[in-house]
Amino acid sequence: MAWLVMIASLILVTWIVSLFTILILSFFPFTNLRAAPLRKRNNVLLVIAHPDDESMFFTPTINFLTSRRHNVQVLCLSIGDADGKGNIRKKELFQACVALKVPMQQVKIVNHPDLQDGFGKVWNHSLLANIIEEQITSHCINMIITFDNYGVSGHCNHRDVHYGVSTNILRKYSGPIDIWLTMIWAMLHSSGTIQYLVNEHPRRSYCAMAQHASQWVCQSMNFVNEKGDRDE
């Protein structure tokens, strides 16, 4: 029993120290001098699968970009109607984007019969490519951000939108402790260009997720507590 108490105490202390480290970095953000593509203002397209993806997975990135006056466009490829709440979730997405300083007119939500939310529903990659290409052309996009090929949580719709970056699911929900894994990863991969974005506006991120009341479940409370998104 004593061992369990010691382990629990160690985890708690590590968590608290990590949280303070995150807060310090949030107040004193650093810039990766090798991140040349972000020195100029870009037209950035964030491509997500469902309403709430922007808040669950990308708020550190969005906060980083909007605070540096990059032009962020959000393309959501479904209304998230798996539970019949598609219309509600559309409104929630617009409200969340306003909280994240992305104007409503820069948010596009697709409601296509072949792109409906749900596990086991594979989306046509050619159809996705055509929709994304149209958005790129119409808004002169020169940077795209979205999921990696695992889709963070393994959701099939996320994987179908598979051109991006994020962390794996264990790290995603490890909380502030992940800051140490992030630092170690950066040291081991110092030869390339890696950008780690500490969430500079955590309160704004919580406010954005709070707009998605229809999706507010226990695991959602872990989504912005930490480090942010990783871009390689």
Coordinates of N, CA and C in Angstrom, one line a residue, residues 59-192:
T59 N -6.4 23.7 -31.1 CA -6.5 25.0 -30.5 C -5.1 25.6 -30.3
P60 N -4.1 24.9 -29.9 CA -2.7 25.6 -29.8 C -2.3 26.1 -31.1
T61 N -2.5 25.3 -32.2 CA -2.1 25.8 -33.5 C -2.9 27.0 -33.9
I62 N -4.2 26.9 -33.7 CA -5.0 28.1 -34.1 C -4.6 29.3 -33.4
N63 N -4.4 29.2 -32.0 CA -4.0 30.3 -31.2 C -2.7 30.9 -31.7
F64 N -1.8 30.0 -32.0 CA -0.5 30.5 -32.5 C -0.6 31.3 -33.8
L65 N -1.4 30.8 -34.7 CA -1.5 31.4 -36.0 C -2.3 32.7 -35.9
T66 N -3.4 32.7 -35.2 CA -4.2 33.9 -35.2 C -3.5 35.1 -34.4
S67 N -2.8 34.7 -33.4 CA -2.1 35.7 -32.6 C -0.9 36.4 -33.4
R68 N -0.5 35.7 -34.5 CA 0.5 36.2 -35.3 C -0.1 36.7 -36.7
R69 N -1.4 36.9 -36.6 CA -2.1 37.5 -37.7 C -2.1 36.7 -39.1
H70 N -1.9 35.4 -38.9 CA -2.1 34.6 -40.1 C -3.6 34.5 -40.4
N71 N -3.9 34.3 -41.7 CA -5.3 34.2 -42.1 C -5.7 32.8 -42.1
V72 N -6.5 32.4 -41.1 CA -6.9 31.0 -40.9 C -8.3 30.7 -41.5
Q73 N -8.4 29.8 -42.4 CA -9.6 29.3 -42.9 C -9.9 27.9 -42.3
V74 N -11.1 27.6 -42.0 CA -11.4 26.3 -41.4 C -12.4 25.6 -42.4
L75 N -12.0 24.4 -42.8 CA -12.9 23.5 -43.6 C -13.3 22.3 -42.9
C76 N -14.5 22.2 -42.5 CA -15.0 21.0 -41.8 C -15.8 20.1 -42.8
L77 N -15.4 18.9 -42.9 CA -15.9 18.1 -44.0 C -17.2 17.3 -43.7
S78 N -17.8 17.5 -42.5 CA -19.1 16.9 -42.2 C -19.7 17.8 -41.2
I79 N -21.0 17.6 -41.0 CA -21.7 18.3 -39.9 C -21.8 17.5 -38.6
G80 N -21.2 16.3 -38.6 CA -21.2 15.5 -37.4 C -22.6 15.0 -37.0
D81 N -23.3 14.4 -37.9 CA -24.7 14.1 -37.7 C -24.9 12.7 -37.3
A82 N -23.9 12.0 -36.8 CA -24.1 10.6 -36.4 C -25.1 10.4 -35.4
D83 N -25.3 11.3 -34.5 CA -26.3 11.2 -33.4 C -27.5 12.1 -33.7
G84 N -27.6 12.6 -34.9 CA -28.8 13.4 -35.2 C -28.7 14.8 -34.7
K85 N -27.5 15.3 -34.4 CA -27.3 16.6 -33.8 C -26.5 17.5 -34.8
G86 N -26.5 17.2 -36.1 CA -25.8 17.9 -37.0 C -26.0 19.4 -37.0
N87 N -27.2 19.9 -37.0 CA -27.5 21.3 -37.0 C -27.0 22.0 -35.8
I88 N -27.1 21.3 -34.6 CA -26.6 21.9 -33.4 C -25.1 22.0 -33.4
R89 N -24.5 21.0 -33.9 CA -23.0 21.0 -34.0 C -22.5 22.0 -35.0
K90 N -23.2 22.3 -36.0 CA -22.8 23.4 -36.9 C -22.7 24.7 -36.2
K91 N -23.8 25.0 -35.5 CA -23.8 26.3 -34.7 C -22.7 26.3 -33.7
E92 N -22.4 25.2 -33.0 CA -21.3 25.1 -32.0 C -20.0 25.4 -32.7
L93 N -19.8 24.9 -33.9 CA -18.5 25.1 -34.6 C -18.3 26.6 -34.8
F94 N -19.3 27.2 -35.3 CA -19.2 28.7 -35.6 C -18.9 29.4 -34.3
Q95 N -19.5 29.1 -33.2 CA -19.3 29.8 -32.0 C -17.9 29.5 -31.4
A96 N -17.4 28.3 -31.6 CA -16.1 27.9 -31.1 C -15.0 28.7 -31.9
C97 N -15.2 28.8 -33.2 CA -14.3 29.5 -34.1 C -14.2 31.0 -33.7
V98 N -15.4 31.6 -33.4 CA -15.4 33.0 -32.9 C -14.6 33.1 -31.7
A99 N -14.7 32.2 -30.7 CA -13.9 32.2 -29.5 C -12.4 32.1 -29.8
L100 N -12.1 31.4 -30.9 CA -10.7 31.2 -31.3 C -10.2 32.3 -32.2
K101 N -11.0 33.4 -32.4 CA -10.6 34.5 -33.2 C -10.6 34.2 -34.7
V102 N -11.3 33.2 -35.1 CA -11.5 32.9 -36.5 C -12.9 33.4 -37.0
P103 N -13.0 34.4 -37.8 CA -14.3 34.9 -38.2 C -15.2 33.9 -38.8
M104 N -16.5 34.0 -38.6 CA -17.4 33.0 -39.1 C -17.4 32.8 -40.6
Q105 N -17.1 34.0 -41.3 CA -17.1 33.9 -42.7 C -15.9 33.1 -43.3
Q106 N -15.0 32.8 -42.4 CA -13.8 32.0 -42.8 C -13.9 30.5 -42.4
V107 N -15.2 30.1 -42.1 CA -15.5 28.7 -41.7 C -16.4 28.1 -42.7
K108 N -16.0 27.0 -43.3 CA -16.9 26.4 -44.2 C -17.2 25.0 -43.7
I109 N -18.5 24.6 -43.7 CA -18.9 23.3 -43.3 C -19.6 22.6 -44.4
V110 N -19.1 21.4 -44.8 CA -19.6 20.6 -45.9 C -20.6 19.6 -45.4
N111 N -21.8 19.5 -46.1 CA -22.8 18.5 -45.7 C -23.1 17.7 -47.0
H112 N -22.2 16.7 -47.3 CA -22.3 15.9 -48.5 C -22.8 14.5 -48.1
P113 N -23.7 14.0 -48.9 CA -24.3 12.7 -48.5 C -23.2 11.5 -48.4
D114 N -22.1 11.7 -49.1 CA -21.1 10.7 -49.0 C -20.0 11.0 -48.0
L115 N -20.2 12.1 -47.2 CA -19.3 12.4 -46.2 C -20.1 12.6 -44.9
Q116 N -20.6 11.5 -44.4 CA -21.4 11.5 -43.2 C -20.6 10.9 -42.0
D117 N -20.8 11.5 -40.9 CA -20.0 11.1 -39.7 C -20.4 9.7 -39.2
G118 N -19.4 9.0 -38.8 CA -19.6 7.7 -38.2 C -18.4 6.7 -38.3
F119 N -18.2 5.9 -37.3 CA -17.2 4.9 -37.4 C -17.6 3.8 -38.4
G120 N -16.6 3.4 -39.2 CA -16.9 2.4 -40.2 C -17.3 3.0 -41.6
K121 N -17.6 4.3 -41.6 CA -18.0 5.0 -42.9 C -16.7 5.6 -43.5
V122 N -16.3 4.9 -44.6 CA -15.1 5.4 -45.3 C -15.4 6.5 -46.2
W123 N -14.7 7.5 -46.2 CA -14.9 8.7 -47.1 C -14.1 8.5 -48.4
N124 N -14.7 8.9 -49.5 CA -14.0 8.8 -50.8 C -12.9 9.9 -50.8
H125 N -11.6 9.4 -51.0 CA -10.5 10.3 -51.0 C -10.5 11.2 -52.2
S126 N -11.0 10.8 -53.3 CA -11.0 11.7 -54.5 C -12.0 12.8 -54.3
L127 N -13.1 12.5 -53.6 CA -14.1 13.5 -53.3 C -13.5 14.5 -52.4
L128 N -12.8 14.0 -51.3 CA -12.2 14.9 -50.4 C -11.2 15.8 -51.1
A129 N -10.4 15.2 -52.0 CA -9.3 16.0 -52.7 C -9.9 17.1 -53.5
N130 N -11.1 16.8 -54.1 CA -11.7 17.9 -55.0 C -12.2 19.0 -54.1
I131 N -12.9 18.7 -53.0 CA -13.4 19.7 -52.1 C -12.3 20.6 -51.5
I132 N -11.2 19.9 -51.1 CA -10.1 20.6 -50.5 C -9.4 21.5 -51.6
E133 N -9.2 21.0 -52.8 CA -8.6 21.7 -53.9 C -9.4 23.0 -54.2
E134 N -10.7 22.9 -54.2 CA -11.5 24.0 -54.5 C -11.3 25.1 -53.4
Q135 N -11.2 24.7 -52.2 CA -11.0 25.6 -51.1 C -9.6 26.3 -51.2
I136 N -8.6 25.5 -51.5 CA -7.3 26.0 -51.7 C -7.2 27.1 -52.8
T137 N -7.9 26.8 -53.9 CA -7.9 27.7 -55.0 C -8.6 29.0 -54.7
S138 N -9.8 28.9 -54.1 CA -10.7 30.0 -53.9 C -10.1 31.0 -52.8
H139 N -9.2 30.5 -52.0 CA -8.7 31.3 -50.9 C -7.2 31.5 -50.9
C140 N -6.6 31.1 -52.1 CA -5.1 31.2 -52.3 C -4.3 30.7 -51.1
I141 N -4.7 29.5 -50.7 CA -4.1 28.8 -49.5 C -2.6 28.4 -49.9
N142 N -1.7 28.7 -48.9 CA -0.3 28.3 -49.1 C 0.2 27.4 -47.9
M143 N -0.7 27.0 -47.0 CA -0.4 26.1 -45.9 C -1.6 25.3 -45.5
I144 N -1.5 24.0 -45.4 CA -2.6 23.2 -44.9 C -2.2 22.5 -43.6
I145 N -3.1 22.4 -42.7 CA -2.9 21.7 -41.4 C -4.1 20.8 -41.2
T146 N -3.8 19.6 -40.8 CA -4.9 18.6 -40.5 C -4.3 17.4 -39.8
F147 N -5.0 16.3 -39.8 CA -4.6 15.1 -39.0 C -3.5 14.4 -39.7
D148 N -2.8 13.5 -38.9 CA -1.9 12.6 -39.5 C -2.7 11.4 -40.0
N149 N -2.0 10.4 -40.6 CA -2.7 9.3 -41.2 C -3.3 8.3 -40.2
Y150 N -3.1 8.5 -38.9 CA -3.8 7.7 -37.9 C -5.0 8.5 -37.3
G151 N -5.0 9.8 -37.6 CA -6.1 10.6 -37.1 C -6.2 10.9 -35.6
V152 N -5.0 10.8 -35.0 CA -4.9 11.1 -33.5 C -5.5 10.0 -32.7
S153 N -6.8 9.9 -32.8 CA -7.6 8.9 -32.0 C -7.9 7.6 -32.7
G154 N -7.5 7.6 -34.0 CA -7.8 6.4 -34.8 C -9.2 6.4 -35.5
H155 N -9.9 7.5 -35.4 CA -11.2 7.6 -36.0 C -11.0 7.5 -37.5
C156 N -11.9 6.7 -38.1 CA -11.7 6.5 -39.6 C -11.9 7.7 -40.4
N157 N -12.8 8.6 -40.0 CA -13.0 9.9 -40.7 C -11.8 10.8 -40.6
H158 N -11.2 10.8 -39.4 CA -9.9 11.5 -39.2 C -8.8 11.0 -40.2
R159 N -8.7 9.7 -40.2 CA -7.7 9.1 -41.1 C -7.9 9.5 -42.5
D160 N -9.1 9.6 -42.9 CA -9.4 9.9 -44.3 C -9.0 11.3 -44.7
V161 N -8.9 12.1 -43.7 CA -8.5 13.5 -44.0 C -7.0 13.6 -43.7
H162 N -6.2 12.7 -44.1 CA -4.9 12.3 -43.4 C -3.6 13.1 -43.8
Y163 N -3.7 14.4 -44.0 CA -2.5 15.1 -44.4 C -1.9 15.9 -43.2
G164 N -1.9 15.6 -42.1 CA -1.4 16.6 -41.1 C -0.5 16.1 -40.0
V165 N -0.6 16.8 -38.9 CA 0.3 16.4 -37.8 C -0.4 16.5 -36.5
S166 N 0.0 15.7 -35.5 CA -0.5 15.7 -34.2 C 0.3 14.7 -33.3
T167 N -0.2 14.5 -32.1 CA 0.5 13.5 -31.3 C -0.3 12.3 -31.2
N168 N 0.3 11.1 -30.7 CA -0.5 9.9 -30.6 C -1.4 10.0 -29.4
I169 N -2.4 9.1 -29.3 CA -3.5 9.2 -28.3 C -3.0 9.1 -26.9
L170 N -1.9 8.3 -26.6 CA -1.4 8.3 -25.2 C -0.8 9.6 -24.8
R171 N -0.1 10.2 -25.7 CA 0.5 11.5 -25.4 C -0.5 12.6 -25.4
K172 N -1.5 12.5 -26.2 CA -2.6 13.5 -26.3 C -3.3 13.7 -25.0
Y173 N -3.5 12.6 -24.3 CA -4.2 12.7 -23.0 C -3.4 12.5 -21.8
S174 N -2.1 12.7 -21.9 CA -1.2 12.5 -20.8 C -1.1 13.8 -20.0
G175 N -1.7 14.9 -20.5 CA -1.7 16.1 -19.7 C -0.4 16.9 -19.8
P176 N -0.1 17.7 -18.8 CA 1.1 18.5 -18.8 C 2.4 17.7 -18.9
I177 N 2.3 16.4 -18.4 CA 3.5 15.6 -18.3 C 4.2 15.5 -19.7
D178 N 3.4 15.6 -20.8 CA 3.9 15.4 -22.1 C 4.9 16.5 -22.5
I179 N 5.0 17.6 -21.8 CA 6.0 18.6 -22.1 C 7.4 18.0 -22.0
W180 N 7.7 17.1 -21.1 CA 9.0 16.5 -21.0 C 9.3 15.6 -22.2
L181 N 8.3 14.8 -22.7 CA 8.4 14.0 -23.9 C 8.7 14.8 -25.1
T182 N 8.0 16.0 -25.1 CA 8.2 16.9 -26.2 C 9.6 17.4 -26.3
M183 N 10.2 17.8 -25.1 CA 11.5 18.3 -25.1 C 12.5 17.3 -25.5
I184 N 12.3 16.1 -25.0 CA 13.2 15.0 -25.4 C 13.2 14.7 -26.9
W185 N 12.0 14.7 -27.4 CA 11.8 14.5 -28.9 C 12.5 15.6 -29.7
A186 N 12.4 16.8 -29.2 CA 13.1 17.9 -29.9 C 14.6 17.7 -29.9
M187 N 15.2 17.3 -28.8 CA 16.6 17.1 -28.7 C 17.1 15.9 -29.6
L188 N 16.3 14.9 -29.7 CA 16.6 13.7 -30.5 C 16.5 14.0 -32.0
H189 N 15.7 15.0 -32.3 CA 15.4 15.3 -33.8 C 15.9 16.7 -34.1
S190 N 17.0 17.1 -33.6 CA 17.5 18.5 -33.8 C 18.0 18.8 -35.2
S191 N 18.2 17.7 -36.0 CA 18.7 18.0 -37.3 C 17.6 18.5 -38.3
G192 N 16.4 18.3 -38.0 CA 15.3 18.7 -38.9 C 14.6 19.9 -38.3

